[in-house]
Amino acid sequence: MASVGARVFYLDQPCTASCKTGYDHALIFDEKYYVNAARRIDGFAVQGGDPYSNVPAGADGNAEHPQLGKLFIAAGMKLFGNQPAGWRLASLIAGTLAILAMYWLIRSARGGPWLALGGATLMAVDNLLLVHGRIATLDIFVVVAMMAGVALYLRDQRIASGASLGVACCIKLVAPYAFLVLVIIEALRVRRGSGGATPGWRPLLKTGAIRFGICLGVAVGTYLLLLFVLDRTVPAYDPGAGVYYRNPFSHTQHMWNYAKDLTSPSGPTGIASYPWQWLLNQEPINYFRVDTNVFSGGKQVGTFPVIFFQGAMNPFIIFLVLPGLALALAAAWRHVEEYAIVGSAWCLGTFLPNVVQSGAFHRTSYLYYMVPVMPGVYMVVAELFRRLPRPATVGWACALGYGFQTLYPFRTWSGH
């Protein structure tokens, strides 16, 4: 409940003017793309010069991503109008569901209730997930569907798992990283079972391959069918080329080409960064900032932010991911726990693709790409502190609270 309150607090802020209309409310970071895309889906006007102002009503001008996440945003605007409560409602709901899904994922990985509560609490106090659980972007939607899909897989609900992951792919095409997570889980399970003579690794490999194959097949079918429906009802539209994409194959090809062209051969510039920098919280992103000046004796003596939305993680979580991952990998390698296998697999399966794309293909990347990685981070860090003495855990909890307060976007109770 505290996390929900922290995200709802001053939901209509910040404003660029008197906030008499929806257009007076400032859009935070990539909301300028997704909110404007949702506006055109709903038939609301987009001001000239803003993204997608020339997109036909009813079409999705943000064709580089599937439509489903923007339909969630558009649904909120249908209910509450072209205002922050409308375009941020879906993110608020998804942010709350993400915390519940975190708990369920850990329980599905055979973690105890207290460990699950700890992992969910880490998500609740992490600035990156708090911000994305408040602003109208796609990342929080896809991470909820990914967690649900993996949790269902761990419960051997392979058809439901595939359907959930297929839906996730219709939100944002980082969802396929979840399949690499599942491959790593199955590989570590085979290693765990190969230590004894019975049943040996071959039956485990066969069982895992069948389980994964069913999940993957259902996911692909769900993705193609749902994207077909989306492309027919809310067609993707490329405003630069003036082209519609009305079937899942041409649309997927367009999304692939768009992502492939996002490269930085000379290295990251601006807000971009290398994936390995994220592990040290380097290159945080200024999503939105409002400063106030301090005067003394008629002279300006300082400037400080009263509103500051940042793409940055709670440092007392992210700085512990490497020792936490090392502990989890050691436990997984020694055939100890399903929980260690899942936590390790999530971290590796969602993070390493970013490293490969950046290192081998010069893919432009940003710190907020860590959003899908963070559930694994919470798992391994929570397990790390479960093994430490209680005084150390209490001290760390105090540090977490300090990190949360330091990064919280609103620096004054008035919000101004």
PDB file of N, CA and C in Angstrom, residues 197-260:
ATOM      1  N   ALA A 197      22.954 -41.380 -10.660  1.00  0.00           N
ATOM      2  CA  ALA A 197      22.760 -42.334 -11.758  1.00  0.00           C
ATOM      3  C   ALA A 197      21.317 -42.363 -12.240  1.00  0.00           C
ATOM      4  N   THR A 198      20.389 -41.991 -11.368  1.00  0.00           N
ATOM      5  CA  THR A 198      18.968 -42.048 -11.710  1.00  0.00           C
ATOM      6  C   THR A 198      18.350 -40.677 -11.487  1.00  0.00           C
ATOM      7  N   PRO A 199      17.636 -40.112 -12.447  1.00  0.00           N
ATOM      8  CA  PRO A 199      17.334 -40.713 -13.750  1.00  0.00           C
ATOM      9  C   PRO A 199      18.385 -40.427 -14.817  1.00  0.00           C
ATOM     10  N   GLY A 200      19.440 -39.653 -14.481  1.00  0.00           N
ATOM     11  CA  GLY A 200      20.406 -39.300 -15.512  1.00  0.00           C
ATOM     12  C   GLY A 200      19.979 -38.066 -16.267  1.00  0.00           C
ATOM     13  N   TRP A 201      20.872 -37.596 -17.124  1.00  0.00           N
ATOM     14  CA  TRP A 201      20.603 -36.316 -17.768  1.00  0.00           C
ATOM     15  C   TRP A 201      19.742 -36.435 -19.021  1.00  0.00           C
ATOM     16  N   ARG A 202      19.761 -37.563 -19.696  1.00  0.00           N
ATOM     17  CA  ARG A 202      19.016 -37.671 -20.956  1.00  0.00           C
ATOM     18  C   ARG A 202      17.503 -37.550 -20.765  1.00  0.00           C
ATOM     19  N   PRO A 203      16.907 -38.275 -19.831  1.00  0.00           N
ATOM     20  CA  PRO A 203      15.456 -38.086 -19.631  1.00  0.00           C
ATOM     21  C   PRO A 203      15.107 -36.663 -19.204  1.00  0.00           C
ATOM     22  N   LEU A 204      15.965 -36.051 -18.387  1.00  0.00           N
ATOM     23  CA  LEU A 204      15.717 -34.675 -17.958  1.00  0.00           C
ATOM     24  C   LEU A 204      15.785 -33.717 -19.137  1.00  0.00           C
ATOM     25  N   LEU A 205      16.764 -33.946 -20.008  1.00  0.00           N
ATOM     26  CA  LEU A 205      16.887 -33.096 -21.188  1.00  0.00           C
ATOM     27  C   LEU A 205      15.665 -33.240 -22.087  1.00  0.00           C
ATOM     28  N   LYS A 206      15.214 -34.473 -22.276  1.00  0.00           N
ATOM     29  CA  LYS A 206      14.041 -34.708 -23.123  1.00  0.00           C
ATOM     30  C   LYS A 206      12.796 -34.056 -22.525  1.00  0.00           C
ATOM     31  N   THR A 207      12.596 -34.246 -21.229  1.00  0.00           N
ATOM     32  CA  THR A 207      11.427 -33.656 -20.568  1.00  0.00           C
ATOM     33  C   THR A 207      11.463 -32.135 -20.642  1.00  0.00           C
ATOM     34  N   GLY A 208      12.640 -31.562 -20.374  1.00  0.00           N
ATOM     35  CA  GLY A 208      12.775 -30.108 -20.431  1.00  0.00           C
ATOM     36  C   GLY A 208      12.558 -29.564 -21.828  1.00  0.00           C
ATOM     37  N   ALA A 209      13.070 -30.283 -22.831  1.00  0.00           N
ATOM     38  CA  ALA A 209      12.902 -29.829 -24.215  1.00  0.00           C
ATOM     39  C   ALA A 209      11.432 -29.850 -24.623  1.00  0.00           C
ATOM     40  N   ILE A 210      10.712 -30.883 -24.208  1.00  0.00           N
ATOM     41  CA  ILE A 210       9.278 -30.952 -24.528  1.00  0.00           C
ATOM     42  C   ILE A 210       8.528 -29.829 -23.829  1.00  0.00           C
ATOM     43  N   ARG A 211       8.836 -29.628 -22.560  1.00  0.00           N
ATOM     44  CA  ARG A 211       8.170 -28.579 -21.787  1.00  0.00           C
ATOM     45  C   ARG A 211       8.422 -27.212 -22.416  1.00  0.00           C
ATOM     46  N   PHE A 212       9.676 -26.947 -22.750  1.00  0.00           N
ATOM     47  CA  PHE A 212      10.015 -25.659 -23.352  1.00  0.00           C
ATOM     48  C   PHE A 212       9.405 -25.526 -24.741  1.00  0.00           C
ATOM     49  N   GLY A 213       9.435 -26.605 -25.518  1.00  0.00           N
ATOM     50  CA  GLY A 213       8.889 -26.551 -26.872  1.00  0.00           C
ATOM     51  C   GLY A 213       7.408 -26.229 -26.887  1.00  0.00           C
ATOM     52  N   ILE A 214       6.650 -26.821 -25.961  1.00  0.00           N
ATOM     53  CA  ILE A 214       5.216 -26.518 -25.881  1.00  0.00           C
ATOM     54  C   ILE A 214       5.006 -25.051 -25.534  1.00  0.00           C
ATOM     55  N   CYS A 215       5.741 -24.578 -24.536  1.00  0.00           N
ATOM     56  CA  CYS A 215       5.625 -23.170 -24.133  1.00  0.00           C
ATOM     57  C   CYS A 215       5.964 -22.239 -25.291  1.00  0.00           C
ATOM     58  N   LEU A 216       7.071 -22.506 -25.977  1.00  0.00           N
ATOM     59  CA  LEU A 216       7.493 -21.655 -27.085  1.00  0.00           C
ATOM     60  C   LEU A 216       6.476 -21.680 -28.218  1.00  0.00           C
ATOM     61  N   GLY A 217       5.978 -22.862 -28.555  1.00  0.00           N
ATOM     62  CA  GLY A 217       5.002 -22.961 -29.636  1.00  0.00           C
ATOM     63  C   GLY A 217       3.732 -22.187 -29.341  1.00  0.00           C
ATOM     64  N   VAL A 218       3.235 -22.308 -28.106  1.00  0.00           N
ATOM     65  CA  VAL A 218       2.035 -21.561 -27.721  1.00  0.00           C
ATOM     66  C   VAL A 218       2.313 -20.063 -27.754  1.00  0.00           C
ATOM     67  N   ALA A 219       3.498 -19.663 -27.298  1.00  0.00           N
ATOM     68  CA  ALA A 219       3.847 -18.241 -27.280  1.00  0.00           C
ATOM     69  C   ALA A 219       3.889 -17.664 -28.691  1.00  0.00           C
ATOM     70  N   VAL A 220       4.522 -18.371 -29.612  1.00  0.00           N
ATOM     71  CA  VAL A 220       4.601 -17.890 -30.995  1.00  0.00           C
ATOM     72  C   VAL A 220       3.206 -17.789 -31.601  1.00  0.00           C
ATOM     73  N   GLY A 221       2.398 -18.809 -31.380  1.00  0.00           N
ATOM     74  CA  GLY A 221       1.036 -18.771 -31.903  1.00  0.00           C
ATOM     75  C   GLY A 221       0.220 -17.631 -31.316  1.00  0.00           C
ATOM     76  N   THR A 222       0.350 -17.429 -30.003  1.00  0.00           N
ATOM     77  CA  THR A 222      -0.371 -16.333 -29.342  1.00  0.00           C
ATOM     78  C   THR A 222       0.076 -14.991 -29.884  1.00  0.00           C
ATOM     79  N   TYR A 223       1.385 -14.833 -30.033  1.00  0.00           N
ATOM     80  CA  TYR A 223       1.924 -13.568 -30.549  1.00  0.00           C
ATOM     81  C   TYR A 223       1.390 -13.270 -31.942  1.00  0.00           C
ATOM     82  N   LEU A 224       1.483 -14.231 -32.837  1.00  0.00           N
ATOM     83  CA  LEU A 224       1.051 -13.998 -34.220  1.00  0.00           C
ATOM     84  C   LEU A 224      -0.450 -13.737 -34.308  1.00  0.00           C
ATOM     85  N   LEU A 225      -1.227 -14.497 -33.555  1.00  0.00           N
ATOM     86  CA  LEU A 225      -2.680 -14.315 -33.597  1.00  0.00           C
ATOM     87  C   LEU A 225      -3.086 -12.971 -33.002  1.00  0.00           C
ATOM     88  N   LEU A 226      -2.538 -12.648 -31.829  1.00  0.00           N
ATOM     89  CA  LEU A 226      -2.913 -11.392 -31.179  1.00  0.00           C
ATOM     90  C   LEU A 226      -2.421 -10.197 -31.979  1.00  0.00           C
ATOM     91  N   LEU A 227      -1.195 -10.272 -32.519  1.00  0.00           N
ATOM     92  CA  LEU A 227      -0.693  -9.153 -33.315  1.00  0.00           C
ATOM     93  C   LEU A 227      -1.501  -9.002 -34.601  1.00  0.00           C
ATOM     94  N   PHE A 228      -1.961 -10.110 -35.168  1.00  0.00           N
ATOM     95  CA  PHE A 228      -2.832 -10.032 -36.342  1.00  0.00           C
ATOM     96  C   PHE A 228      -4.106  -9.258 -36.007  1.00  0.00           C
ATOM     97  N   VAL A 229      -4.718  -9.587 -34.876  1.00  0.00           N
ATOM     98  CA  VAL A 229      -5.935  -8.880 -34.456  1.00  0.00           C
ATOM     99  C   VAL A 229      -5.637  -7.403 -34.225  1.00  0.00           C
ATOM    100  N   LEU A 230      -4.521  -7.113 -33.567  1.00  0.00           N
ATOM    101  CA  LEU A 230      -4.153  -5.719 -33.304  1.00  0.00           C
ATOM    102  C   LEU A 230      -3.900  -4.961 -34.602  1.00  0.00           C
ATOM    103  N   ASP A 231      -3.189  -5.582 -35.525  1.00  0.00           N
ATOM    104  CA  ASP A 231      -2.877  -4.910 -36.791  1.00  0.00           C
ATOM    105  C   ASP A 231      -4.118  -4.674 -37.648  1.00  0.00           C
ATOM    106  N   ARG A 232      -5.142  -5.480 -37.458  1.00  0.00           N
ATOM    107  CA  ARG A 232      -6.374  -5.279 -38.218  1.00  0.00           C
ATOM    108  C   ARG A 232      -7.292  -4.252 -37.562  1.00  0.00           C
ATOM    109  N   THR A 233      -7.251  -4.160 -36.239  1.00  0.00           N
ATOM    110  CA  THR A 233      -8.180  -3.266 -35.535  1.00  0.00           C
ATOM    111  C   THR A 233      -7.561  -1.917 -35.196  1.00  0.00           C
ATOM    112  N   VAL A 234      -6.273  -1.910 -34.835  1.00  0.00           N
ATOM    113  CA  VAL A 234      -5.549  -0.666 -34.531  1.00  0.00           C
ATOM    114  C   VAL A 234      -4.263  -0.708 -35.351  1.00  0.00           C
ATOM    115  N   PRO A 235      -4.344  -0.441 -36.644  1.00  0.00           N
ATOM    116  CA  PRO A 235      -3.186  -0.666 -37.516  1.00  0.00           C
ATOM    117  C   PRO A 235      -1.977   0.172 -37.117  1.00  0.00           C
ATOM    118  N   ALA A 236      -0.812  -0.476 -37.187  1.00  0.00           N
ATOM    119  CA  ALA A 236       0.436   0.247 -36.965  1.00  0.00           C
ATOM    120  C   ALA A 236       0.709   1.139 -38.171  1.00  0.00           C
ATOM    121  N   TYR A 237       1.147   2.364 -37.885  1.00  0.00           N
ATOM    122  CA  TYR A 237       1.341   3.350 -38.954  1.00  0.00           C
ATOM    123  C   TYR A 237       2.691   4.015 -38.762  1.00  0.00           C
ATOM    124  N   ASP A 238       3.497   4.002 -39.797  1.00  0.00           N
ATOM    125  CA  ASP A 238       4.802   4.667 -39.777  1.00  0.00           C
ATOM    126  C   ASP A 238       4.618   6.085 -40.294  1.00  0.00           C
ATOM    127  N   PRO A 239       4.646   7.108 -39.414  1.00  0.00           N
ATOM    128  CA  PRO A 239       4.381   8.478 -39.876  1.00  0.00           C
ATOM    129  C   PRO A 239       5.461   9.020 -40.792  1.00  0.00           C
ATOM    130  N   GLY A 240       6.681   8.482 -40.706  1.00  0.00           N
ATOM    131  CA  GLY A 240       7.738   8.950 -41.588  1.00  0.00           C
ATOM    132  C   GLY A 240       7.551   8.484 -43.016  1.00  0.00           C
ATOM    133  N   ALA A 241       7.195   7.219 -43.169  1.00  0.00           N
ATOM    134  CA  ALA A 241       7.015   6.650 -44.507  1.00  0.00           C
ATOM    135  C   ALA A 241       5.575   6.721 -44.985  1.00  0.00           C
ATOM    136  N   GLY A 242       4.646   7.002 -44.071  1.00  0.00           N
ATOM    137  CA  GLY A 242       3.231   7.019 -44.438  1.00  0.00           C
ATOM    138  C   GLY A 242       2.708   5.646 -44.806  1.00  0.00           C
ATOM    139  N   VAL A 243       3.206   4.615 -44.110  1.00  0.00           N
ATOM    140  CA  VAL A 243       2.879   3.228 -44.444  1.00  0.00           C
ATOM    141  C   VAL A 243       2.162   2.568 -43.270  1.00  0.00           C
ATOM    142  N   TYR A 244       1.118   1.798 -43.579  1.00  0.00           N
ATOM    143  CA  TYR A 244       0.442   0.975 -42.585  1.00  0.00           C
ATOM    144  C   TYR A 244       1.058  -0.423 -42.577  1.00  0.00           C
ATOM    145  N   TYR A 245       1.059  -1.053 -41.397  1.00  0.00           N
ATOM    146  CA  TYR A 245       1.450  -2.461 -41.275  1.00  0.00           C
ATOM    147  C   TYR A 245       0.229  -3.211 -40.762  1.00  0.00           C
ATOM    148  N   ARG A 246      -0.351  -4.029 -41.634  1.00  0.00           N
ATOM    149  CA  ARG A 246      -1.643  -4.644 -41.321  1.00  0.00           C
ATOM    150  C   ARG A 246      -1.572  -6.157 -41.129  1.00  0.00           C
ATOM    151  N   ASN A 247      -0.364  -6.688 -41.014  1.00  0.00           N
ATOM    152  CA  ASN A 247      -0.254  -8.112 -40.698  1.00  0.00           C
ATOM    153  C   ASN A 247       0.969  -8.320 -39.807  1.00  0.00           C
ATOM    154  N   PRO A 248       0.996  -9.389 -39.025  1.00  0.00           N
ATOM    155  CA  PRO A 248       2.060  -9.553 -38.032  1.00  0.00           C
ATOM    156  C   PRO A 248       3.446  -9.746 -38.623  1.00  0.00           C
ATOM    157  N   PHE A 249       3.541 -10.221 -39.852  1.00  0.00           N
ATOM    158  CA  PHE A 249       4.855 -10.483 -40.436  1.00  0.00           C
ATOM    159  C   PHE A 249       5.530  -9.190 -40.900  1.00  0.00           C
ATOM    160  N   SER A 250       4.805  -8.351 -41.635  1.00  0.00           N
ATOM    161  CA  SER A 250       5.390  -7.079 -42.063  1.00  0.00           C
ATOM    162  C   SER A 250       5.634  -6.167 -40.868  1.00  0.00           C
ATOM    163  N   HIS A 251       4.738  -6.224 -39.889  1.00  0.00           N
ATOM    164  CA  HIS A 251       4.915  -5.384 -38.703  1.00  0.00           C
ATOM    165  C   HIS A 251       6.130  -5.833 -37.897  1.00  0.00           C
ATOM    166  N   THR A 252       6.275  -7.141 -37.705  1.00  0.00           N
ATOM    167  CA  THR A 252       7.442  -7.647 -36.975  1.00  0.00           C
ATOM    168  C   THR A 252       8.732  -7.312 -37.711  1.00  0.00           C
ATOM    169  N   GLN A 253       8.725  -7.407 -39.038  1.00  0.00           N
ATOM    170  CA  GLN A 253       9.899  -7.037 -39.822  1.00  0.00           C
ATOM    171  C   GLN A 253      10.245  -5.573 -39.620  1.00  0.00           C
ATOM    172  N   HIS A 254       9.237  -4.710 -39.589  1.00  0.00           N
ATOM    173  CA  HIS A 254       9.472  -3.285 -39.353  1.00  0.00           C
ATOM    174  C   HIS A 254      10.083  -3.065 -37.970  1.00  0.00           C
ATOM    175  N   MET A 255       9.555  -3.729 -36.960  1.00  0.00           N
ATOM    176  CA  MET A 255      10.088  -3.567 -35.607  1.00  0.00           C
ATOM    177  C   MET A 255      11.528  -4.059 -35.529  1.00  0.00           C
ATOM    178  N   TRP A 256      11.811  -5.165 -36.191  1.00  0.00           N
ATOM    179  CA  TRP A 256      13.171  -5.700 -36.213  1.00  0.00           C
ATOM    180  C   TRP A 256      14.126  -4.724 -36.895  1.00  0.00           C
ATOM    181  N   ASN A 257      13.731  -4.191 -38.038  1.00  0.00           N
ATOM    182  CA  ASN A 257      14.590  -3.251 -38.759  1.00  0.00           C
ATOM    183  C   ASN A 257      14.827  -1.982 -37.945  1.00  0.00           C
ATOM    184  N   TYR A 258      13.795  -1.513 -37.283  1.00  0.00           N
ATOM    185  CA  TYR A 258      13.939  -0.309 -36.457  1.00  0.00           C
ATOM    186  C   TYR A 258      14.957  -0.548 -35.344  1.00  0.00           C
ATOM    187  N   ALA A 259      14.823  -1.676 -34.640  1.00  0.00           N
ATOM    188  CA  ALA A 259      15.744  -1.974 -33.543  1.00  0.00           C
ATOM    189  C   ALA A 259      17.164  -2.185 -34.059  1.00  0.00           C
ATOM    190  N   LYS A 260      17.285  -2.844 -35.214  1.00  0.00           N
ATOM    191  CA  LYS A 260      18.606  -3.134 -35.783  1.00  0.00           C
ATOM    192  C   LYS A 260      19.359  -1.861 -36.139  1.00  0.00           C
TER     193      LYS A 260
END
